[in-house]
Coordinates of C-alpha atoms in Angstrom, one line a residue:
R1 CA 41.5 -176.6 161.2
N2 CA 45.1 -176.2 160.9
S3 CA 47.9 -175.9 163.5
T4 CA 47.2 -172.2 164.2
G5 CA 43.7 -172.7 165.3
Y6 CA 42.2 -171.1 162.2
G7 CA 40.4 -173.0 159.4
S8 CA 42.1 -173.2 155.9
V9 CA 40.6 -171.7 152.9
G10 CA 39.8 -175.0 151.5
N11 CA 37.7 -175.9 154.7
L12 CA 35.9 -172.5 154.8
R13 CA 33.1 -173.6 152.5
T14 CA 32.7 -176.8 154.4
D15 CA 32.6 -174.9 157.8
F16 CA 29.8 -172.5 156.5
A17 CA 27.9 -175.5 155.4
A18 CA 28.2 -177.2 158.7
I19 CA 27.1 -174.1 160.3
E20 CA 24.0 -173.6 158.1
D21 CA 23.0 -177.3 158.7
G22 CA 23.6 -176.9 162.5
T23 CA 26.0 -180.0 162.6
S24 CA 28.9 -178.0 164.0
K25 CA 29.7 -177.3 167.5
E26 CA 30.6 -173.7 166.4
A27 CA 26.8 -173.5 165.0
E28 CA 25.4 -173.6 168.4
P29 CA 26.0 -169.9 169.2
F30 CA 25.3 -168.9 165.9
I31 CA 21.9 -170.6 165.6
S32 CA 21.0 -169.4 169.1
R33 CA 21.9 -165.8 168.1
Q34 CA 19.9 -166.3 164.9
H35 CA 16.7 -167.0 166.8
L36 CA 16.9 -164.1 169.1
S37 CA 14.7 -161.1 168.4
I38 CA 17.3 -158.5 169.2
D39 CA 17.2 -155.9 166.5
P40 CA 20.7 -154.3 166.1
L41 CA 19.1 -151.0 165.1
D42 CA 17.0 -150.9 168.3
I43 CA 17.9 -147.8 170.1
S44 CA 16.2 -148.5 173.3
R45 CA 19.5 -150.1 174.8
K46 CA 21.9 -147.5 173.3
R47 CA 22.9 -144.1 174.4
V48 CA 20.8 -141.5 172.4
D49 CA 21.1 -137.9 171.9
H50 CA 17.5 -136.8 172.7
R51 CA 17.8 -133.7 170.6
Y52 CA 17.6 -135.8 167.6
I53 CA 14.5 -138.0 168.6
V54 CA 11.5 -137.0 166.6
K55 CA 8.0 -138.0 168.0
E56 CA 5.0 -135.9 166.9
R57 CA 6.9 -132.6 166.5
K58 CA 7.1 -131.0 163.0
F59 CA 10.4 -129.3 162.2
E60 CA 10.7 -126.0 160.3
Y61 CA 13.6 -125.9 157.7
V62 CA 15.2 -123.0 159.7
E63 CA 15.1 -125.2 162.9
L64 CA 16.9 -128.0 160.9
C65 CA 19.4 -125.8 159.6
K66 CA 20.2 -124.4 163.0
L67 CA 20.2 -127.9 164.4
F68 CA 22.5 -129.5 161.7
L69 CA 24.4 -126.4 160.4
G70 CA 24.6 -124.1 163.4
V71 CA 23.7 -120.5 163.9
K72 CA 25.7 -119.4 160.7
G73 CA 24.0 -122.2 158.5
E74 CA 20.7 -120.9 159.9
Q75 CA 21.5 -117.4 159.0
A76 CA 22.8 -118.4 155.6
Y77 CA 19.5 -120.2 154.9
I78 CA 17.3 -117.2 155.9
G79 CA 19.5 -115.0 153.9
S80 CA 19.2 -117.1 150.8
V81 CA 15.4 -117.6 151.1
A82 CA 14.9 -113.8 151.5
L83 CA 17.2 -113.1 148.5
S84 CA 15.2 -115.7 146.5
I85 CA 11.9 -114.3 147.3
L86 CA 13.0 -110.7 146.5
A87 CA 14.3 -111.9 143.2
Q88 CA 11.0 -113.7 142.4
L89 CA 8.9 -110.7 143.4
W90 CA 11.1 -108.4 141.4
G91 CA 10.6 -110.7 138.4
Y92 CA 6.9 -110.8 138.8
T93 CA 6.7 -107.1 139.2
T94 CA 8.6 -106.7 136.0
V95 CA 6.5 -109.0 134.0
F96 CA 3.4 -107.6 135.2
S97 CA 4.3 -103.9 134.9
S98 CA 5.9 -104.3 131.4
A99 CA 2.8 -106.4 130.1
M100 CA 0.3 -103.8 131.5
A101 CA 2.1 -100.8 130.3
E102 CA 2.3 -102.1 126.7
K103 CA -1.2 -103.5 126.6
A104 CA -3.3 -101.1 128.5
P105 CA -1.4 -97.8 128.7
I106 CA -2.7 -95.1 131.0
T107 CA -0.6 -92.0 129.7
D108 CA 1.6 -91.6 126.6
D109 CA 4.9 -91.9 128.6
A110 CA 5.9 -95.7 128.8
H111 CA 8.1 -95.1 131.9
T112 CA 5.1 -93.4 133.8
N113 CA 2.9 -96.3 132.8
Y114 CA 5.5 -98.7 134.1
T115 CA 5.7 -96.9 137.4
I116 CA 1.9 -96.7 137.8
Y117 CA 1.5 -100.5 137.2
T118 CA 4.5 -101.1 139.5
V119 CA 2.7 -99.3 142.3
V120 CA -0.7 -101.1 141.5
F121 CA 1.0 -104.5 141.5
A122 CA 2.9 -103.7 144.8
S123 CA -0.4 -102.6 146.5
M124 CA -1.8 -106.1 145.8
V125 CA 1.1 -108.1 146.5
I126 CA 2.7 -106.7 149.6
P127 CA -0.5 -107.2 151.8
L128 CA -0.8 -110.9 150.2
T129 CA 2.7 -111.7 151.3
C130 CA 1.7 -111.1 155.0
L131 CA -1.1 -113.7 154.8
D132 CA -1.2 -117.5 155.0
L133 CA -2.1 -119.4 152.0
R134 CA -5.5 -120.4 153.5
E135 CA -6.5 -116.7 153.9
Q136 CA -5.6 -116.0 150.3
V137 CA -8.1 -118.6 148.8
Q138 CA -10.7 -116.0 148.0
F139 CA -8.2 -113.7 146.3
Q140 CA -6.8 -116.5 144.1
L141 CA -10.3 -117.4 143.3
V142 CA -11.1 -114.0 142.0
L143 CA -7.8 -113.9 140.0
S144 CA -8.5 -117.3 138.3

């Protein structure tokens, strides 16, 4: 150690070696702390916000958005999911109606065929959107 009480850069390597060997007086607190079983990540002794502790509960995405993003974030998430579902259903309807109107026409007018198949598709899909996936198993088996 120099006159200021701090070790010089040259002695730094020697000091760490002495601490690791346990031959230094400064090594005693280091070694005793090293053998303690205190986990620095253990939250049992720290103040914890109980809103963020998860035990056996399952969180929905909407709940997580409200928890971390607030009410406006929750509303933005719900709006974006609703818009996504609407766009997907619109795409599926377009593909189904166009394909059926072209391959299996009912009348001579293509627009009327498209409208008929749109109504047929809607009459099947809208009730299915109200069911859980487990309740759709029989219908999906028939379609496949």
